[in-house]
mmCIF file with all atom_site columns, C-alpha atoms in Angstrom:
data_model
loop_
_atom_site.group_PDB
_atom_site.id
_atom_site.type_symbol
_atom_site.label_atom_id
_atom_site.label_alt_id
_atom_site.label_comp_id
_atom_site.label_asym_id
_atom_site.label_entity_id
_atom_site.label_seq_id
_atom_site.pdbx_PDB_ins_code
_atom_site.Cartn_x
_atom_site.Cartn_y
_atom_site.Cartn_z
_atom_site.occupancy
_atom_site.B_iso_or_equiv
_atom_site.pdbx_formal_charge
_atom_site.auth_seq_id
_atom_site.auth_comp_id
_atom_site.auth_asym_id
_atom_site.auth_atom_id
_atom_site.pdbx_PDB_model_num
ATOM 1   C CA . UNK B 1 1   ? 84.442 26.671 121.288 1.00 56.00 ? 1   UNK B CA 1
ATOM 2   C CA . UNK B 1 2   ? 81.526 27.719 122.856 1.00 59.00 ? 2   UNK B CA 1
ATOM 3   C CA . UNK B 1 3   ? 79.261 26.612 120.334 1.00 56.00 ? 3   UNK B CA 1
ATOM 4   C CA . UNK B 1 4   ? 80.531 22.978 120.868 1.00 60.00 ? 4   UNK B CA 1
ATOM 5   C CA . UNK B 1 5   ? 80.079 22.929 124.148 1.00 54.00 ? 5   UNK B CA 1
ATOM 6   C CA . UNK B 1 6   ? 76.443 24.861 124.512 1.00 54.00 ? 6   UNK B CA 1
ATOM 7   C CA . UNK B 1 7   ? 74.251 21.053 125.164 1.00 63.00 ? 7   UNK B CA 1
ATOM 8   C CA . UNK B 1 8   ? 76.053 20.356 128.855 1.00 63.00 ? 8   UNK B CA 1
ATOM 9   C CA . UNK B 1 9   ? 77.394 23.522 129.344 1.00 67.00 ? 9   UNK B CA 1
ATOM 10  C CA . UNK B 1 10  ? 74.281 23.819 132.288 1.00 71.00 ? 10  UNK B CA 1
ATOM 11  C CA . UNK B 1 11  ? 75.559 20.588 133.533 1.00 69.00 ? 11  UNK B CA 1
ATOM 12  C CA . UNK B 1 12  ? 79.343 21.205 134.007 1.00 71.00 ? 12  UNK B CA 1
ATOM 13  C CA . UNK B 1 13  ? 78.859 24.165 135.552 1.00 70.00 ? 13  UNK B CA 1
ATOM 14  C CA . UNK B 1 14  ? 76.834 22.675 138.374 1.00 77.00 ? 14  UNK B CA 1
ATOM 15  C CA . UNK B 1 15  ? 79.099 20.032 138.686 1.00 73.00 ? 15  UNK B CA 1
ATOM 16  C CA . UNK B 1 16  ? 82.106 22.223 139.016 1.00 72.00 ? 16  UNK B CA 1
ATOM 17  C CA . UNK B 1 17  ? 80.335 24.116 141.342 1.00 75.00 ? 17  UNK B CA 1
ATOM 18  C CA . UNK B 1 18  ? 78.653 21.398 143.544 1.00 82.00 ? 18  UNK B CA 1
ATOM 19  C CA . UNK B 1 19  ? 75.210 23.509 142.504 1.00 88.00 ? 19  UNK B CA 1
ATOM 20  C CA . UNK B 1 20  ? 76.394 26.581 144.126 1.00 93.00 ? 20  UNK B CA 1
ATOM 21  C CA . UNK B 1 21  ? 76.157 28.541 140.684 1.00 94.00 ? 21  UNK B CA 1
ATOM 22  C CA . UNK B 1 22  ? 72.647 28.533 141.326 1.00 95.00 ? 22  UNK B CA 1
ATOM 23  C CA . UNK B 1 23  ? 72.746 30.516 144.385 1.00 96.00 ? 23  UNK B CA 1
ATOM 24  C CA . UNK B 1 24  ? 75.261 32.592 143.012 1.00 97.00 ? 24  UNK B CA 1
ATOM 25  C CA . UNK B 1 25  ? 73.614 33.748 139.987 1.00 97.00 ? 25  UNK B CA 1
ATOM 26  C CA . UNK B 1 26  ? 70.623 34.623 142.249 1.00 98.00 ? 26  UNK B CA 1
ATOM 27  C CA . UNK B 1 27  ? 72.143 36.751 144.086 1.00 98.00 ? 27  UNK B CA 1
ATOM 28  C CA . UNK B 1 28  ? 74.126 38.428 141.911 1.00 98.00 ? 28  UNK B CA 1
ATOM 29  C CA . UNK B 1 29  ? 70.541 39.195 140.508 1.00 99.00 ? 29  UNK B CA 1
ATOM 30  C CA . UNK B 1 30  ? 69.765 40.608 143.566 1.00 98.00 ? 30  UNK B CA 1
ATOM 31  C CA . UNK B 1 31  ? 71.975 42.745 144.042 1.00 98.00 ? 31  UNK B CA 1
ATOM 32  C CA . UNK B 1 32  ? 72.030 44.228 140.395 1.00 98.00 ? 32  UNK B CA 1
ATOM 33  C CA . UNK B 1 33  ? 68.629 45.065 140.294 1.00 98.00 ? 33  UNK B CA 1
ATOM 34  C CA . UNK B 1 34  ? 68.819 46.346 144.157 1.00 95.00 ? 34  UNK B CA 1
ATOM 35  C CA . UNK B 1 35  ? 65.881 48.877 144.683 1.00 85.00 ? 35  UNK B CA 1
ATOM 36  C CA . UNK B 1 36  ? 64.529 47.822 141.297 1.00 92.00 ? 36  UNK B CA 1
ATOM 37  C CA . UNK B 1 37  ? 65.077 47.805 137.721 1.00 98.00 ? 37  UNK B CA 1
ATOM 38  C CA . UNK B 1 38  ? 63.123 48.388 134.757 1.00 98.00 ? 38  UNK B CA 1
ATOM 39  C CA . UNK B 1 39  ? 65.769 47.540 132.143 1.00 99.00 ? 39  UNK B CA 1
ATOM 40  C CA . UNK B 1 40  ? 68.806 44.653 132.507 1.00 99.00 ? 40  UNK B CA 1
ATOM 41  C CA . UNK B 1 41  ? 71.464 43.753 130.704 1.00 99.00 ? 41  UNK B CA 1
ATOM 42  C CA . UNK B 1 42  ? 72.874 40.128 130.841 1.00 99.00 ? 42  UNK B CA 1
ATOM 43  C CA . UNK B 1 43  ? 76.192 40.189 129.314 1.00 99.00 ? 43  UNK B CA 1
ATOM 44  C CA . UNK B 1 44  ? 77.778 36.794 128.120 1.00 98.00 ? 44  UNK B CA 1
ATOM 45  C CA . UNK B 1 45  ? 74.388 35.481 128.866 1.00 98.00 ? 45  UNK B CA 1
ATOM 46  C CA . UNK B 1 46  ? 75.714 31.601 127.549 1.00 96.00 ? 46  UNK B CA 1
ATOM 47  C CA . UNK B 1 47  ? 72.120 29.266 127.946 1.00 96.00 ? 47  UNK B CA 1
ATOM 48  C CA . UNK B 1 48  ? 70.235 32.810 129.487 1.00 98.00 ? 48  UNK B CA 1
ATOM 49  C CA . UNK B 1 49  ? 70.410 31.400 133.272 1.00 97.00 ? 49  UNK B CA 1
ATOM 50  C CA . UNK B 1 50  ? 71.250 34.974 134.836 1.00 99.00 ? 50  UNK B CA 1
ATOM 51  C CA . UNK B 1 51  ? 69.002 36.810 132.050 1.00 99.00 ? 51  UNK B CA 1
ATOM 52  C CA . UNK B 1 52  ? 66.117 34.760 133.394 1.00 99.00 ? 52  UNK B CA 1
ATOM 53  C CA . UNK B 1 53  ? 66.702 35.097 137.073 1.00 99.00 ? 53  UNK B CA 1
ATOM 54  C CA . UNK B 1 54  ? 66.687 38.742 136.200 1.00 99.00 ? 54  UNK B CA 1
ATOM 55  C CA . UNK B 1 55  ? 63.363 38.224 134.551 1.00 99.00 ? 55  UNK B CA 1
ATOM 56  C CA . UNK B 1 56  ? 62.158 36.032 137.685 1.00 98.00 ? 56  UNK B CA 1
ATOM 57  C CA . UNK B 1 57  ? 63.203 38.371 140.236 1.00 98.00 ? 57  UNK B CA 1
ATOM 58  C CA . UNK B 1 58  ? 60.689 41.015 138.688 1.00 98.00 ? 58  UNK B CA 1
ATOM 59  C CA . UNK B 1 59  ? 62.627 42.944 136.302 1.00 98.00 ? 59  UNK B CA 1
ATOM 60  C CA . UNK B 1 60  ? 59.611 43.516 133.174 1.00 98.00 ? 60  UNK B CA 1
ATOM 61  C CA . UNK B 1 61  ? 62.504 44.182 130.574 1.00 99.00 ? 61  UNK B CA 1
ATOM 62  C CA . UNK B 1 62  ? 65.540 41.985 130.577 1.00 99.00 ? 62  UNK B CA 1
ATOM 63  C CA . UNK B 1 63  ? 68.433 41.742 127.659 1.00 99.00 ? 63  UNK B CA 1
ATOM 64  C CA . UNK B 1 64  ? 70.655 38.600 127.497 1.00 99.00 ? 64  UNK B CA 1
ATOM 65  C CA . UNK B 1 65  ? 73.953 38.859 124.763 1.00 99.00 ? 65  UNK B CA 1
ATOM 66  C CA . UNK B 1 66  ? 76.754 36.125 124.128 1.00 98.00 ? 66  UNK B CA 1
ATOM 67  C CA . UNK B 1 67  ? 78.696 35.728 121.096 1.00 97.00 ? 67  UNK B CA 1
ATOM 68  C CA . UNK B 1 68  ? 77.977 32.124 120.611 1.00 96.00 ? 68  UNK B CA 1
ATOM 69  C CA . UNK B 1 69  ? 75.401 31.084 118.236 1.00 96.00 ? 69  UNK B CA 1
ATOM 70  C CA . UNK B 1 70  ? 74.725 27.649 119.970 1.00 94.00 ? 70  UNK B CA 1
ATOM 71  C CA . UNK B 1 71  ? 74.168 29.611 123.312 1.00 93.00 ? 71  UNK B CA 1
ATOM 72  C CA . UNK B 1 72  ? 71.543 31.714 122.342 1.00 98.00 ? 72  UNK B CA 1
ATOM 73  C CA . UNK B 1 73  ? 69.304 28.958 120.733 1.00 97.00 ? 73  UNK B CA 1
ATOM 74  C CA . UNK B 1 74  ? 69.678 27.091 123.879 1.00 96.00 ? 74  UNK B CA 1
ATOM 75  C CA . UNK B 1 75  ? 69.033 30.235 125.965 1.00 97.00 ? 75  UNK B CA 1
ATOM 76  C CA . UNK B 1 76  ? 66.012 30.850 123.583 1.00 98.00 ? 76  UNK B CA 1
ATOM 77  C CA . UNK B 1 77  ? 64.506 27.169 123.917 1.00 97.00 ? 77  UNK B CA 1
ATOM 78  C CA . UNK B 1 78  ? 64.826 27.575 127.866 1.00 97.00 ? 78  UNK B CA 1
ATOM 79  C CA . UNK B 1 79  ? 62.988 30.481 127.882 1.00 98.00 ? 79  UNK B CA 1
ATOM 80  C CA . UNK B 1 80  ? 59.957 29.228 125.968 1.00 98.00 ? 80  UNK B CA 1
ATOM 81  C CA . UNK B 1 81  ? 60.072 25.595 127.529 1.00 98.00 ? 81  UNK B CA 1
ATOM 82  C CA . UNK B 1 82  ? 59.630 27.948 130.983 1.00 97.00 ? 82  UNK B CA 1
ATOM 83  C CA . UNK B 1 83  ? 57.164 30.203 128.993 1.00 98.00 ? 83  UNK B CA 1
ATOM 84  C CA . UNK B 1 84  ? 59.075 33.502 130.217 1.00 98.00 ? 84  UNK B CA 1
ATOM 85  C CA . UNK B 1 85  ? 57.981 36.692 128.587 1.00 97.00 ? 85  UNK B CA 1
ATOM 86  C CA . UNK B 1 86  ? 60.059 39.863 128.594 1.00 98.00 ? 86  UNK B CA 1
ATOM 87  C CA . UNK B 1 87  ? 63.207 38.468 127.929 1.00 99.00 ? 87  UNK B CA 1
ATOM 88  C CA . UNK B 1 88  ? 64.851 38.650 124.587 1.00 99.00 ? 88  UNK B CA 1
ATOM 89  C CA . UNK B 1 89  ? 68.342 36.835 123.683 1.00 99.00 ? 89  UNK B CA 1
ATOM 90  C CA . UNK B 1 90  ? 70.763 38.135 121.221 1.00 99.00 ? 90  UNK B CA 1
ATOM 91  C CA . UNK B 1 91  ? 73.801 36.974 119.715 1.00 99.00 ? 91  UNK B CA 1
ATOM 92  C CA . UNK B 1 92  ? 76.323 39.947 119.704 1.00 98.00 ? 92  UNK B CA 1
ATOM 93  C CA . UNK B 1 93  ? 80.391 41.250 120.866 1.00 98.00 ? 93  UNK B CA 1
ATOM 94  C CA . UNK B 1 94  ? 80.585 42.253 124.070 1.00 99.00 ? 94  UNK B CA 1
ATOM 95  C CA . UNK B 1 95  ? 83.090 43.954 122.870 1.00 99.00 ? 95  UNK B CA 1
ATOM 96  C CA . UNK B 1 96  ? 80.881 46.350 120.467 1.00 99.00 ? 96  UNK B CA 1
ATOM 97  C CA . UNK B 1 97  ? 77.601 46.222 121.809 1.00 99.00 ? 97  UNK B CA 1
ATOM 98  C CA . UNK B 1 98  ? 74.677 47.645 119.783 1.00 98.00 ? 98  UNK B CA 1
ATOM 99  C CA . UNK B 1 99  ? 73.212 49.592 122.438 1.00 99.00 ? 99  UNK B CA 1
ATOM 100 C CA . UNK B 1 100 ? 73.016 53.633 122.690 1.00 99.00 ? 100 UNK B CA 1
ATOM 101 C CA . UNK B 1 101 ? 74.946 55.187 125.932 1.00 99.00 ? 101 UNK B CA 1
ATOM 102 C CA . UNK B 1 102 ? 72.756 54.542 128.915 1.00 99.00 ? 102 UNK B CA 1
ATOM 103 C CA . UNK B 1 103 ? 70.274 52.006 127.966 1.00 99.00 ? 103 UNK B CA 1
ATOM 104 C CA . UNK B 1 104 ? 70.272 49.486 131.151 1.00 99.00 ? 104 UNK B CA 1
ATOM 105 C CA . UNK B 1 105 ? 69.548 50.402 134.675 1.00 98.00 ? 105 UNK B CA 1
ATOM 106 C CA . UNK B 1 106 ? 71.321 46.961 135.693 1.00 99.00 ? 106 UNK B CA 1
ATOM 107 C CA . UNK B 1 107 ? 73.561 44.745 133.920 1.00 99.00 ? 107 UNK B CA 1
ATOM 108 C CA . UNK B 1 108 ? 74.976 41.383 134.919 1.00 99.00 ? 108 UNK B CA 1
ATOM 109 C CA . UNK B 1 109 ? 78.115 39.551 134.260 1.00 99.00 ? 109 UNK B CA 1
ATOM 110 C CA . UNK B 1 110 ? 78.743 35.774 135.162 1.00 98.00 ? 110 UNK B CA 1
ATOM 111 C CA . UNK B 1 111 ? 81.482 34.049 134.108 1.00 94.00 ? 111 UNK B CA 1
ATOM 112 C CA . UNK B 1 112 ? 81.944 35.894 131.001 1.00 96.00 ? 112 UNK B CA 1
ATOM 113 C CA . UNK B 1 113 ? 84.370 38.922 131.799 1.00 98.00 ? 113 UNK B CA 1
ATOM 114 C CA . UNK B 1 114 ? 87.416 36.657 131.670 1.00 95.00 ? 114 UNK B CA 1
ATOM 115 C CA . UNK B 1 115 ? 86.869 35.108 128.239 1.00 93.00 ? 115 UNK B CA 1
ATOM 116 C CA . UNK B 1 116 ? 86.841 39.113 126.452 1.00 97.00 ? 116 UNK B CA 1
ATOM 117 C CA . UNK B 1 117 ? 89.995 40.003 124.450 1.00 96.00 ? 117 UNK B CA 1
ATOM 118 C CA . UNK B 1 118 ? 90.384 43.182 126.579 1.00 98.00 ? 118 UNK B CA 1
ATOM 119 C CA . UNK B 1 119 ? 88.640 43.341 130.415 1.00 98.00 ? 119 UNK B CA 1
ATOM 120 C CA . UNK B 1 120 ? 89.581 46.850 130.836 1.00 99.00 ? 120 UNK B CA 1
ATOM 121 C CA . UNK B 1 121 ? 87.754 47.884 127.521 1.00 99.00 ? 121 UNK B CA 1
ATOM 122 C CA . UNK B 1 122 ? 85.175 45.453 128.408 1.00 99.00 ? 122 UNK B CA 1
ATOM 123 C CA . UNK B 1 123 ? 84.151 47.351 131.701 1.00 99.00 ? 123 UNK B CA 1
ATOM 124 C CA . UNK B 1 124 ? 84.296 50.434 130.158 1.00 99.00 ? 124 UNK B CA 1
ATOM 125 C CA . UNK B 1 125 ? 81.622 49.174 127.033 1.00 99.00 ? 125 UNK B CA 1
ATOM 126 C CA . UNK B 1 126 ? 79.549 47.842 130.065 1.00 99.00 ? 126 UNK B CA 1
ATOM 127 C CA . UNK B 1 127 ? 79.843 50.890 131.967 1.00 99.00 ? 127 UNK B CA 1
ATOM 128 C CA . UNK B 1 128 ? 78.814 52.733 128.944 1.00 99.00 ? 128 UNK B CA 1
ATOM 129 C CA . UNK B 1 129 ? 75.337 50.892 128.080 1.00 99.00 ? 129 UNK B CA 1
ATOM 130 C CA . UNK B 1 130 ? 74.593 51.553 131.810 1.00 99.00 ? 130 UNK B CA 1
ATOM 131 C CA . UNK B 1 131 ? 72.227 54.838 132.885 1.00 98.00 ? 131 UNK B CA 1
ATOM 132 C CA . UNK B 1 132 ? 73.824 56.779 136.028 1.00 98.00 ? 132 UNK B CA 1
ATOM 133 C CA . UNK B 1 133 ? 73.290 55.526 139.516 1.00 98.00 ? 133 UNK B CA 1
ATOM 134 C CA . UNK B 1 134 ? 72.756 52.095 137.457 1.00 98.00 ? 134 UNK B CA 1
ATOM 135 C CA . UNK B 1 135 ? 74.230 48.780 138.893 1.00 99.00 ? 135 UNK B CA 1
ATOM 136 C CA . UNK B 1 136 ? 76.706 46.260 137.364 1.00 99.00 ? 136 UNK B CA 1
ATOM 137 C CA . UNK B 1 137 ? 77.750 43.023 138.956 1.00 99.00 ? 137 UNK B CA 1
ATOM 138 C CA . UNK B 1 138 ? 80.451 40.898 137.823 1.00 99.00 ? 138 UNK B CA 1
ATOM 139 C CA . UNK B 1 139 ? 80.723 37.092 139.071 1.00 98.00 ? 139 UNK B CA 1
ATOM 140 C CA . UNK B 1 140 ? 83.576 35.324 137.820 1.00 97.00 ? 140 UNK B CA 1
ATOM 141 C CA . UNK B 1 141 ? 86.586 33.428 138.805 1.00 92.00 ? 141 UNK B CA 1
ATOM 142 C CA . UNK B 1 142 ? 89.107 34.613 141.152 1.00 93.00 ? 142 UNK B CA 1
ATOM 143 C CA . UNK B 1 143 ? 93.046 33.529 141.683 1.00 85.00 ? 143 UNK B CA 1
ATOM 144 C CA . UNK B 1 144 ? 93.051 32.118 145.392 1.00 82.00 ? 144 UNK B CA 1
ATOM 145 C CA . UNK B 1 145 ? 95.536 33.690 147.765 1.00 77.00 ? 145 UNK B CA 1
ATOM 146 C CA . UNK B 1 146 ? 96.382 31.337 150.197 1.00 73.00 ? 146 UNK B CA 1
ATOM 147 C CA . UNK B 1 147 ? 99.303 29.030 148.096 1.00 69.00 ? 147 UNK B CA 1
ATOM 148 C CA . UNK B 1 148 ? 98.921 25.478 149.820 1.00 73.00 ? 148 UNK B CA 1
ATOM 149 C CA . UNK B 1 149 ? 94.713 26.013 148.536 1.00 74.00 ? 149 UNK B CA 1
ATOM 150 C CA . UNK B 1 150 ? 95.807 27.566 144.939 1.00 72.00 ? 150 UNK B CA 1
ATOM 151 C CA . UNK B 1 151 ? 98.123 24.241 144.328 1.00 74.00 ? 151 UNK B CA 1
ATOM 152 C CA . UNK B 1 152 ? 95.431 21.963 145.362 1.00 73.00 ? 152 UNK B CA 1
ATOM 153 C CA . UNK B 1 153 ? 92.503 24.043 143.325 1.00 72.00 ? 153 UNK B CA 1
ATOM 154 C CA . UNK B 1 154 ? 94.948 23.909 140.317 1.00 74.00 ? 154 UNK B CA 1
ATOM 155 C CA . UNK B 1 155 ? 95.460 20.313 140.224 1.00 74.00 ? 155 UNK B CA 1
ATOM 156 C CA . UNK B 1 156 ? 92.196 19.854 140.272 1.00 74.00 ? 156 UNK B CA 1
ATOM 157 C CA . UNK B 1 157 ? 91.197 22.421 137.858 1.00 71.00 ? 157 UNK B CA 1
ATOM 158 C CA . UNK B 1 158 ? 94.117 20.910 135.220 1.00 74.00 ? 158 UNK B CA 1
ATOM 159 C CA . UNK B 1 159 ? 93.901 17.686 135.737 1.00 76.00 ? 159 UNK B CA 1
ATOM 160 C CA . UNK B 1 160 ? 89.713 16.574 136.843 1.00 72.00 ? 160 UNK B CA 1
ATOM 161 C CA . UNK B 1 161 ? 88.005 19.051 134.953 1.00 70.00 ? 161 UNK B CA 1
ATOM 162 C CA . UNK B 1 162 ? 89.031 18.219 131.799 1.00 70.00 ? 162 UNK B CA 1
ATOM 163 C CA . UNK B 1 163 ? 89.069 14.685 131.852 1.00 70.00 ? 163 UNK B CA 1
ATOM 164 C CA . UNK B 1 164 ? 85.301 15.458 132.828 1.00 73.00 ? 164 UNK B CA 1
ATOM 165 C CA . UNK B 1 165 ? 84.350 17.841 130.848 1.00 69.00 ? 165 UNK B CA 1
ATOM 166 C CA . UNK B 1 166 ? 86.100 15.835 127.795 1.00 71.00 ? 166 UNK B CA 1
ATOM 167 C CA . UNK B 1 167 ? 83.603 12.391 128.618 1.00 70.00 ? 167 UNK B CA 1
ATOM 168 C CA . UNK B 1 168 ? 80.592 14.973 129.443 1.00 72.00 ? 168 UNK B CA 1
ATOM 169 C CA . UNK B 1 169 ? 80.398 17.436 126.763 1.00 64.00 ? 169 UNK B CA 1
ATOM 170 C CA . UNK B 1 170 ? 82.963 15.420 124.001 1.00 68.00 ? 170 UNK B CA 1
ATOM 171 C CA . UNK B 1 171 ? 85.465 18.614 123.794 1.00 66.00 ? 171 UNK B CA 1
ATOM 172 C CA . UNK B 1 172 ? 88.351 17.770 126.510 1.00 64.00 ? 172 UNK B CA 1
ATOM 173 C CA . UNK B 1 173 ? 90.250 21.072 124.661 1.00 70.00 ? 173 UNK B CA 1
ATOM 174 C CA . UNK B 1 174 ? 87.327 23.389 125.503 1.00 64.00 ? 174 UNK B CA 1
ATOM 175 C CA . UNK B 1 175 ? 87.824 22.268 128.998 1.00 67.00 ? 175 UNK B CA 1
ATOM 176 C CA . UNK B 1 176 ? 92.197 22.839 129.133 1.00 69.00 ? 176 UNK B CA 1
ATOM 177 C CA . UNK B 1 177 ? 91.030 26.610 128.121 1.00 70.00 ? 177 UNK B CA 1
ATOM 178 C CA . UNK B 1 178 ? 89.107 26.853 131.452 1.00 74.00 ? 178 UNK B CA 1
ATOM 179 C CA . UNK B 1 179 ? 92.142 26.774 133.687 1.00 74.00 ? 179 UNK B CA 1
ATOM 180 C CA . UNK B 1 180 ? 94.302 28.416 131.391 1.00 80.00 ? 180 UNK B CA 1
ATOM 181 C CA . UNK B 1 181 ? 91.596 31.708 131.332 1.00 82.00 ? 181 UNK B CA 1
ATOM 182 C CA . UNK B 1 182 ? 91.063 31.389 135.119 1.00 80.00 ? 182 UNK B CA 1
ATOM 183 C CA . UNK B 1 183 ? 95.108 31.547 135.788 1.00 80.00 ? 183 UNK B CA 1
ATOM 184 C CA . UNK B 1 184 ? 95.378 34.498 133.561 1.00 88.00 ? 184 UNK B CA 1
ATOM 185 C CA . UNK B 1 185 ? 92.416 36.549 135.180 1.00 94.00 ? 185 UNK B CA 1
ATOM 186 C CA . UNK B 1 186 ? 93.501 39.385 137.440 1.00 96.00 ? 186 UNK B CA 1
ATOM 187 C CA . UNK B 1 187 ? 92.657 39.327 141.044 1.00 96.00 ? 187 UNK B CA 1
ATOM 188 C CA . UNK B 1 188 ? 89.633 40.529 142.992 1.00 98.00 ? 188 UNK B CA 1
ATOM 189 C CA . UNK B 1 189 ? 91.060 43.182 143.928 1.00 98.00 ? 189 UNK B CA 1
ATOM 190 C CA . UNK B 1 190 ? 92.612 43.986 140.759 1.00 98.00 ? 190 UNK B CA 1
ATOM 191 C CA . UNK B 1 191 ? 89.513 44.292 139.170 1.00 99.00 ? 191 UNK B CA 1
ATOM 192 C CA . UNK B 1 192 ? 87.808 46.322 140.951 1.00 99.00 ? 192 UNK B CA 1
ATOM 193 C CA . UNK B 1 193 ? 90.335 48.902 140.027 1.00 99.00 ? 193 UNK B CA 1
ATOM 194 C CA . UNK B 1 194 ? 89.552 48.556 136.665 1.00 99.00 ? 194 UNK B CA 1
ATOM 195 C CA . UNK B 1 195 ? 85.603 48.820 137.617 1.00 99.00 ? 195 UNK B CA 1
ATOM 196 C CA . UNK B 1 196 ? 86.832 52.258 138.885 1.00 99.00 ? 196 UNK B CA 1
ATOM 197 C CA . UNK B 1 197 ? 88.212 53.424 136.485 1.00 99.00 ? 197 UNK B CA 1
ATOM 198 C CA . UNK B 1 198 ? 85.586 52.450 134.210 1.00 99.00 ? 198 UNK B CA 1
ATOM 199 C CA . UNK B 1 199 ? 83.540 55.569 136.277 1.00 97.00 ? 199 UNK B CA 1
ATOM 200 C CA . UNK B 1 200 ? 82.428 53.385 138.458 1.00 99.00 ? 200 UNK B CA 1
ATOM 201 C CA . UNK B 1 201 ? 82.018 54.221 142.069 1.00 99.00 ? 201 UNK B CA 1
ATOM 202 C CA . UNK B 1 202 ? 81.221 52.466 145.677 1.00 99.00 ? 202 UNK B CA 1
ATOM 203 C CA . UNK B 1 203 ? 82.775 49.224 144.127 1.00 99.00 ? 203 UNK B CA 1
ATOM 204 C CA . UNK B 1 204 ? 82.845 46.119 146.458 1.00 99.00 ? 204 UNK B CA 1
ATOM 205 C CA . UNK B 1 205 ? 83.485 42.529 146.209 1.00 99.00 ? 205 UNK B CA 1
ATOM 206 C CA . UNK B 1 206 ? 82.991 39.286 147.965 1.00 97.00 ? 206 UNK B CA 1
ATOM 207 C CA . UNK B 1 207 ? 84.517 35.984 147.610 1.00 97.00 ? 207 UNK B CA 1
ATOM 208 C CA . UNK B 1 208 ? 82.454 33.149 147.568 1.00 96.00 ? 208 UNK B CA 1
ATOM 209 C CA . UNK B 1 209 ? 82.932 29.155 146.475 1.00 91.00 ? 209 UNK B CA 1
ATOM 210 C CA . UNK B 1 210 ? 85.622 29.152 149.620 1.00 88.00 ? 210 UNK B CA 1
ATOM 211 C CA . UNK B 1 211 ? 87.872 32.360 147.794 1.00 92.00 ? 211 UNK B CA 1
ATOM 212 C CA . UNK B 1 212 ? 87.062 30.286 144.041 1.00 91.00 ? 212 UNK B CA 1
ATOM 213 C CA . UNK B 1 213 ? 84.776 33.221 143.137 1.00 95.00 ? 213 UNK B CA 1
ATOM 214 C CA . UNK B 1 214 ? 84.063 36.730 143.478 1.00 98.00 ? 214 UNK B CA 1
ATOM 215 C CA . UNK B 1 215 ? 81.194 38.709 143.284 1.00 99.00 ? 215 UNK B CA 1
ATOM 216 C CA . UNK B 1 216 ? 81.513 42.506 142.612 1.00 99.00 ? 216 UNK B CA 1
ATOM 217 C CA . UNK B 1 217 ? 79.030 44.847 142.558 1.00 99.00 ? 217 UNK B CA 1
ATOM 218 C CA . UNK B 1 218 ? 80.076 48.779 141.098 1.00 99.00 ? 218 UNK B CA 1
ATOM 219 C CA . UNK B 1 219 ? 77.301 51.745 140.573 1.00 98.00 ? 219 UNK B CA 1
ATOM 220 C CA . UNK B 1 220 ? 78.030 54.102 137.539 1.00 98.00 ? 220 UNK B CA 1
ATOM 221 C CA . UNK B 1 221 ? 78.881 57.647 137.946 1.00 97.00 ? 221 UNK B CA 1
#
């Protein structure tokens, strides 16, 4: 699926997110690489956005993974079309990562965590690749609390996006599955449980995108 949908993938998400992704992915960045980082780890890295904000932000060493084929040649192409050394993009599982125990000082997560089989195990292989006192930061959808907001979001969500992401990218199905993933996705606070019990510790979150999105930020045992 998201091999289909790797040529506008950039464009639906700012238009889903009025642009705020940007901003978003920024400082998620930030926050990952805090005091600094030599080594980071962009998991579900889709066209390499995050792995080259890393990379912008001053990190010499930065890692970008996604499953999809399609996204790491278009991750690859934006890298050299913006002539950015010290990133490398590889297709892999998130799942099964081939990394030894302790390899990243930061690692990054946008938008990705929701579409694993597992997102307990998935923490736990993310937690693993990361050194101690080393930072990971997952931005991702969130289920909004307040019910007259969650109706409204929903519609939206099943009814608009699809229809536009069907005319924008040709692949209205890919599209259906976005909702679908988002409605099944634990809440914020849900998740960072699991980031705790993944050995994680001094786990926070914000919500951001008006409760849409939340950004949480866990430091490894």
């Amino acid at each position: 699926m998201f091999d289909r949908i790797s040529r506008r993938y950039d464009l639906m998400n700012r238009l889903m997110t009025g642009g705020r992704d940007v901003a978003w992915r920024r400082e998620a960045a930030t926050i990952a690489i805090g005091a600094g980082a030599e080594r980071a780890l962009d998991v579900a890295t889709g066209t390499g956005d995050l792995a080259l904000e890393l990379s912008d932000q001053g990190v010499p060493d930065v890692t970008g993974l996604d499953f999809s084929h399609e996204m790491i040649v278009a991750a690859e192409a934006k890298r050299q079309h913006q002539s950015v050394a010290g990133v490398t993009f590889l297709q892999g599982d998130a799942m099964n990562m081939p990394f030894p125990d302790g390899s990243f000082d930061a690692l990054t997560i946008a938008w990705g965590l929701r579409n694993l089989p597992d997102y307990e195990q998935g923490i736990q292989e993310m937690a693993r690749v990361l050194r101690p006192e080393g930072r990971m930061v997952i931005l991702e959808m969130t289920p909004l609390q307040n019910a007259t907001l969650r109706n409204a979001f929903n519609l939206y969500f099943h009814n608009v996006v699809p229809v536009i992401g069907g005319v924008i990218s040709g692949d209205r199905d890919a599209y259906r599955y976005l909702p679908d993933s988002v409605g099944a996705f634990p809440p914020a606070e849900d998740l960072a449980g699991m980031m705790r019990a993944a050995n994680l510790r001094n786990v926070r979150y914000k919500l951001v995108g008006g409760g849409t999105v939340a950004l949480h930020i866990g430091i490894r045992n």
